[in-house]
Coordinates of N, CA and C in Angstrom, one line a residue:
X1469 N 0.8 -1.0 -0.1 CA 0.1 0.0 -0.2 C 0.8 1.4 -0.2
X1470 N 0.6 2.1 -0.6 CA 1.6 3.3 -0.9 C 1.1 4.4 -0.3
X1471 N 1.5 4.8 0.7 CA 1.3 6.3 1.7 C 1.9 7.6 0.6
X1472 N 1.1 8.2 0.1 CA 1.9 9.5 -0.8 C 2.4 10.4 -0.1
X1473 N 2.1 10.5 1.3 CA 3.1 11.2 2.2 C 3.2 10.8 3.4
X1474 N 4.7 10.9 3.8 CA 5.1 10.6 4.9 C 5.6 11.8 5.4
X1475 N 5.6 11.4 7.0 CA 6.0 12.5 7.8 C 7.2 11.9 8.7
X1476 N 8.0 12.6 9.5 CA 8.9 12.4 10.3 C 8.4 11.4 11.4
X1477 N 7.3 11.3 12.1 CA 7.0 10.1 13.2 C 6.0 9.5 13.1
X1478 N 5.5 8.5 13.3 CA 4.3 7.9 12.9 C 2.8 8.7 13.6
X1479 N 3.4 8.9 14.7 CA 2.0 9.8 15.4 C 1.5 10.5 14.4
X1480 N 2.6 11.1 13.6 CA 2.3 11.8 12.4 C 1.4 11.7 11.3
X1481 N 2.0 10.6 11.1 CA 1.2 10.2 9.4 C -0.2 9.6 10.1
X1482 N -0.3 8.9 10.9 CA -1.5 8.4 11.1 C -2.7 9.6 11.7
X1483 N -2.4 10.7 12.5 CA -3.2 11.4 12.4 C -3.6 12.7 11.3
X1484 N -2.5 12.5 10.5 CA -3.0 13.3 9.2 C -3.8 11.9 8.2
X1485 N -3.3 10.9 8.2 CA -4.1 9.8 7.3 C -5.6 9.7 8.4
X1486 N -5.7 10.2 9.2 CA -6.8 9.9 10.2 C -7.8 11.3 9.8
X1487 N -7.7 12.1 9.7 CA -8.0 13.2 9.5 C -8.9 13.0 7.8
X1488 N -7.8 12.2 7.0 CA -8.8 12.3 5.5 C -9.8 11.1 6.0
X1489 N -9.5 10.1 6.5 CA -10.6 9.0 6.5 C -11.6 9.5 7.4
X1490 N -11.3 10.1 8.5 CA -12.6 10.7 9.2 C -13.3 11.3 8.5
X1491 N -12.9 12.3 7.6 CA -13.4 13.5 7.0 C -14.8 12.2 5.7
X1492 N -13.5 11.0 5.2 CA -14.2 10.8 4.1 C -15.4 9.8 4.6
X1493 N -15.4 9.2 5.8 CA -15.8 8.1 6.4 C -17.4 8.9 7.0
X1494 N -17.3 10.6 6.7 CA -18.6 11.3 7.2 C -18.2 12.0 8.8
X1495 N -17.5 12.1 9.2 CA -17.1 12.6 10.6 C -17.4 14.5 10.1
X1496 N -18.9 14.6 10.8 CA -18.4 16.0 10.8 C -19.3 16.8 11.6
X1497 N -18.9 17.7 12.8 CA -17.3 18.2 11.8 C -16.2 17.1 12.6
X1498 N -15.1 17.4 11.8 CA -14.0 16.7 12.1 C -13.2 17.4 13.5
X1499 N -13.1 16.2 14.6 CA -12.9 17.0 15.8 C -11.7 16.8 15.8
X1500 N -10.3 18.1 16.4 CA -9.3 17.9 16.1 C -8.7 18.1 17.7
X1501 N -8.4 17.1 18.8 CA -8.6 17.3 19.9 C -8.0 18.0 20.6
X1502 N -6.5 19.0 19.9 CA -5.4 19.7 20.0 C -5.8 21.1 19.7
X1503 N -5.3 22.4 19.8 CA -5.5 23.1 19.1 C -5.1 23.5 17.9
X1504 N -4.0 23.0 17.7 CA -3.5 22.5 16.3 C -2.4 23.5 15.8
X1505 N -1.9 23.8 16.6 CA -0.3 25.1 16.6 C 1.1 24.3 16.6
X1506 N 0.9 23.0 16.8 CA 2.0 22.3 16.2 C 2.7 22.3 15.1
X1507 N 3.7 22.6 14.7 CA 4.4 22.6 13.7 C 4.8 21.4 13.3
X1508 N 5.0 20.8 12.0 CA 5.4 19.5 11.8 C 6.1 20.0 10.1
X1509 N 6.8 19.0 9.6 CA 7.3 18.6 8.4 C 7.6 17.0 7.6
X1510 N 6.9 17.3 6.6 CA 6.7 16.2 5.9 C 7.1 16.2 4.7
X1511 N 7.5 14.5 3.8 CA 8.3 14.4 2.9 C 7.0 13.3 2.4
X1512 N 6.7 13.7 0.9 CA 6.3 12.8 0.0 C 7.4 11.3 0.1
X1513 N 6.5 10.7 -0.3 CA 7.2 9.1 -0.6 C 8.1 9.1 -1.7
X1514 N 7.7 9.5 -2.8 CA 8.7 9.3 -3.5 C 10.1 10.2 -3.6
X1515 N 9.7 11.3 -2.9 CA 11.3 12.1 -2.6 C 12.4 11.3 -1.2
X1516 N 11.4 10.8 -0.2 CA 12.1 9.7 0.5 C 12.8 8.5 0.0
X1517 N 12.2 8.1 -0.8 CA 12.8 7.0 -1.8 C 14.1 7.6 -2.5
X1518 N 13.6 8.7 -3.2 CA 14.9 9.3 -4.3 C 16.0 9.2 -3.2
X1519 N 15.7 9.8 -2.3 CA 16.7 10.3 -1.1 C 17.8 9.5 -0.3
X1520 N 16.7 8.1 0.1 CA 17.4 7.0 0.5 C 18.6 6.2 -0.8
X1521 N 17.6 6.4 -1.9 CA 18.9 5.7 -2.9 C 19.9 6.7 -3.0
X1522 N 20.1 7.9 -3.1 CA 21.1 8.6 -3.1 C 22.2 8.3 -2.1
X1523 N 21.9 8.4 -1.3 CA 22.8 8.3 -0.2 C 23.1 6.7 0.1
X1524 N 22.1 5.6 -0.7 CA 23.1 4.5 -0.6 C 23.8 4.3 -1.1
X1525 N 23.5 4.7 -2.7 CA 24.6 4.6 -3.7 C 25.5 5.5 -3.7
X1526 N 25.3 6.7 -3.0 CA 26.1 8.2 -3.7 C 27.0 8.2 -2.1
X1527 N 27.3 7.6 -1.3 CA 28.3 7.8 0.1 C 28.8 6.8 0.5
X1528 N 30.5 6.5 0.2 CA 31.2 5.7 0.7 C 31.4 5.3 2.2
X1529 N 30.8 6.5 2.6 CA 30.9 6.0 4.3 C 29.2 6.7 4.7
X1530 N 29.6 5.6 6.2 CA 27.8 5.7 7.2 C 28.1 6.8 7.2
X1531 N 26.8 7.8 7.5 CA 26.2 8.9 8.0 C 25.0 8.8 8.3
X1532 N 24.5 10.0 9.0 CA 23.3 10.2 9.6 C 22.6 11.5 8.5
X1533 N 21.4 11.6 8.2 CA 20.9 12.7 7.4 C 19.5 12.8 7.7
X1534 N 18.6 13.7 7.5 CA 17.7 13.8 8.2 C 16.8 13.6 6.5
X1535 N 16.2 12.9 6.8 CA 14.9 12.9 4.8 C 14.0 13.5 5.3
X1536 N 13.8 14.8 4.7 CA 12.6 16.0 5.1 C 12.5 16.5 3.7
X1537 N 11.2 17.4 4.1 CA 11.0 18.6 3.3 C 11.5 19.7 4.0
X1538 N 11.7 20.9 3.4 CA 11.8 22.2 4.6 C 10.5 23.1 4.8
X1539 N 9.4 22.1 4.2 CA 8.3 23.1 4.2 C 7.8 22.9 5.5
X1540 N 7.3 23.5 6.6 CA 6.7 23.3 7.9 C 5.2 23.9 7.9
X1541 N 4.7 22.6 8.4 CA 3.1 22.8 8.3 C 2.3 22.4 9.7
X1542 N 1.7 23.5 10.2 CA 1.0 23.4 11.6 C -0.2 22.2 11.3
X1543 N -0.6 21.5 12.5 CA -1.4 20.8 12.4 C -3.0 21.4 12.0
X1544 N -3.3 22.7 12.7 CA -4.3 23.3 12.0 C -4.1 23.3 10.3
X1545 N -2.7 23.5 10.1 CA -3.5 24.1 8.3 C -3.6 22.5 7.7
X1546 N -2.6 21.2 7.9 CA -2.9 20.4 7.6 C -4.5 20.0 7.8
X1547 N -5.4 20.5 8.7 CA -6.6 19.8 9.0 C -7.5 20.4 8.4
X1548 N -7.2 21.5 8.1 CA -7.7 22.8 6.9 C -7.4 22.4 5.5
X1549 N -6.2 21.8 5.3 CA -6.4 21.3 4.0 C -6.6 20.2 3.6
X1550 N -6.9 19.3 4.7 CA -7.5 18.0 4.3 C -9.4 18.2 4.4
X1551 N -9.4 19.5 5.0 CA -10.9 19.6 4.9 C -11.5 20.2 3.3
X1552 N -10.4 20.7 3.0 CA -10.4 21.7 2.1 C -10.7 20.3 0.8
X1553 N -9.5 19.7 0.4 CA -9.4 19.0 -0.6 C -10.7 17.6 -0.2
X1554 N -11.1 16.9 0.9 CA -12.3 16.4 1.1 C -13.7 17.4 0.4
X1555 N -13.7 18.3 1.0 CA -14.7 19.0 0.4 C -14.7 18.7 -0.7
X1556 N -14.2 19.1 -1.8 CA -13.6 19.1 -3.0 C -14.5 17.9 -3.7
X1557 N -13.7 16.8 -3.3 CA -13.6 15.3 -3.5 C -15.5 15.1 -3.5
X1558 N -16.1 15.0 -2.3 CA -17.5 14.8 -2.1 C -18.2 15.6 -2.3
X1559 N -17.7 16.9 -2.8 CA -18.6 17.7 -3.5 C -19.6 18.3 -2.5
X1560 N -19.2 18.4 -0.7 CA -19.9 18.7 0.0 C -19.0 19.4 0.7
X1561 N -19.9 21.0 0.8 CA -19.4 22.4 1.2 C -19.4 22.3 2.5
X1562 N -20.2 21.3 3.4 CA -20.9 21.5 4.6 C -19.9 21.6 5.5
X1563 N -18.8 20.3 4.8 CA -18.3 19.8 6.3 C -17.4 21.0 7.0
X1564 N -16.8 20.9 8.3 CA -16.4 21.8 9.0 C -15.5 20.9 9.9
X1565 N -14.6 21.5 10.2 CA -13.6 21.5 12.0 C -13.8 22.2 13.1
X1566 N -13.5 21.1 14.2 CA -13.5 21.9 15.0 C -12.5 21.7 16.1
X1567 N -11.3 22.8 16.6 CA -10.4 22.4 17.3 C -10.4 22.5 19.0
X1568 N -9.8 21.7 19.8 CA -10.1 21.3 21.0 C -8.5 22.6 21.6
X1569 N -8.7 22.6 23.0 CA -8.2 24.0 23.7 C -6.6 23.5 24.1
X1570 N -6.2 22.0 24.0 CA -5.0 21.9 24.5 C -4.3 22.1 23.8
X1571 N -2.9 22.3 24.2 CA -1.6 22.7 23.5 C -1.4 21.4 22.7
X1572 N -0.6 21.6 21.6 CA 0.1 20.3 20.9 C 0.8 19.8 22.2
X1573 N 1.4 18.7 22.0 CA 2.4 18.5 23.1 C 3.7 18.9 22.7
X1574 N 4.6 19.0 21.9 CA 5.3 19.5 20.8 C 5.4 21.0 20.1
X1575 N 5.4 22.0 20.4 CA 4.7 23.0 19.2 C 5.6 22.9 18.1
X1576 N 6.8 22.7 18.2 CA 7.9 22.7 17.2 C 8.8 21.5 16.8
X1577 N 8.1 20.9 15.6 CA 9.4 19.7 15.2 C 9.7 19.8 14.1
X1578 N 11.1 20.2 13.6 CA 11.3 20.4 12.3 C 12.7 20.3 12.3
X1579 N 12.9 18.8 11.2 CA 13.7 18.6 10.6 C 14.8 19.4 9.8
X1580 N 16.0 19.4 9.5 CA 16.2 20.2 8.8 C 17.4 19.3 7.8
X1581 N 17.3 19.3 6.0 CA 18.0 18.5 5.5 C 19.0 19.5 4.8
X1582 N 19.9 20.4 6.0 CA 21.0 21.1 5.1 C 22.2 20.4 4.9
X1583 N 22.4 18.8 5.8 CA 23.3 18.0 5.5 C 23.4 17.0 4.1
X1584 N 22.4 17.0 4.3 CA 21.5 16.2 3.1 C 22.1 16.8 1.4
X1585 N 21.5 18.1 1.5 CA 21.4 19.2 0.5 C 23.2 19.3 -0.2
X1586 N 23.8 19.2 1.2 CA 25.5 20.1 1.3 C 26.5 19.0 0.8
X1587 N 25.9 17.5 0.5 CA 26.4 16.2 0.5 C 25.9 15.8 -1.3
X1588 N 24.7 15.9 -1.1 CA 24.3 15.5 -2.8 C 23.6 16.9 -3.7
X1589 N 23.6 18.0 -3.0 CA 22.8 18.8 -3.9 C 21.7 19.0 -3.6
X1590 N 21.2 20.1 -3.9 CA 19.9 20.1 -4.1 C 19.2 20.2 -4.8
X1591 N 17.7 19.8 -4.4 CA 16.8 19.8 -5.5 C 15.5 20.2 -5.1
X1592 N 14.3 19.9 -6.0 CA 12.8 20.1 -5.6 C 12.2 19.1 -5.2
X1593 N 11.6 19.1 -4.1 CA 10.8 18.1 -3.4 C 9.2 18.6 -3.7
X1594 N 8.1 17.4 -3.8 CA 6.9 17.6 -4.0 C 6.0 18.6 -3.1
X1595 N 5.5 19.1 -3.3 CA 5.2 20.3 -2.2 C 3.7 19.1 -1.0
X1596 N 3.6 19.6 0.3 CA 2.7 19.2 1.0 C 1.1 19.3 0.4
X1597 N 1.3 20.7 -0.4 CA -0.2 20.6 -1.0 C -0.6 19.6 -2.2
X1598 N 0.5 19.2 -2.9 CA 0.1 18.3 -3.5 C 0.4 16.4 -3.3
X1599 N 1.1 16.7 -2.2 CA 1.1 15.1 -1.7 C -0.5 14.8 -1.4
X1600 N -1.2 15.9 -0.3 CA -2.1 15.9 0.3 C -3.3 15.4 -0.6
X1601 N -3.2 16.0 -1.5 CA -4.3 16.1 -2.8 C -4.0 14.2 -3.2
X1602 N -3.2 13.6 -3.5 CA -2.9 12.6 -4.1 C -3.2 11.1 -2.6
X1603 N -3.3 11.6 -1.8 CA -3.3 11.4 -0.2 C -5.0 11.0 -0.3
X1604 N -5.7 12.2 -0.4 CA -7.4 12.3 -0.7 C -7.6 11.5 -1.9
X1605 N -7.4 11.6 -2.5 CA -7.6 10.7 -3.8 C -7.3 8.9 -3.4
X1606 N -6.2 9.0 -3.2 CA -6.0 7.1 -3.2 C -6.9 6.9 -2.0
X1607 N -7.2 7.2 -0.8 CA -7.9 7.3 0.3 C -9.7 6.7 0.0
X1608 N -10.0 7.8 -1.0 CA -11.3 7.8 -1.7 C -11.8 6.7 -2.5
X1609 N -10.7 6.2 -2.9 CA -10.4 5.0 -3.7 C -10.5 3.6 -3.1
X1610 N -10.3 3.4 -1.6 CA -10.4 2.7 -1.0 C -12.0 2.1 -0.6
X1611 N -12.4 0.4 -0.9 CA -13.8 -0.1 -0.8 C -14.0 0.4 0.5
X1612 N -13.0 0.4 1.5 CA -12.7 0.3 2.8 C -13.6 1.2 3.6
X1613 N -13.2 2.3 2.8 CA -13.9 3.6 3.1 C -15.4 3.8 3.8
X1614 N -16.3 3.9 4.2 CA -17.7 3.6 4.3 C -18.0 5.0 4.8
X1615 N -18.8 5.7 3.5 CA -19.4 7.0 3.9 C -20.8 7.0 4.7
X1616 N -21.0 7.3 5.9 CA -21.9 7.9 6.4 C -23.3 8.9 5.9

């Protein structure tokens, strides 16, 4: 199974996927437990694989690199972007989102790929918005997504 958008940590992957799945399944409004101020960065699976191959075949010594994009997105932005794309997909402008008052556990977690860029050169990465559209399209095609 291809997840079009991966993040730095499994919790973030599941959180974002859960937003899309819950909206596609008919949850309205989408209830986000936190205030959504936490900031993360994400990477498209194609970019992740590309970088892994560059490191495996382009490095003669063992080293540690951050595999990420330099695009930082808040959980609030993720929720609203999921909402926007699912609204379009379902042709339902009445979907909404509500945020809780609990602060995000870690307000900012951002990785930096400057060491990777210095070793292998800079390149363009798939933007968050493009990857998210792919996630929504992919999840919409799954038969197990039951719409209420």
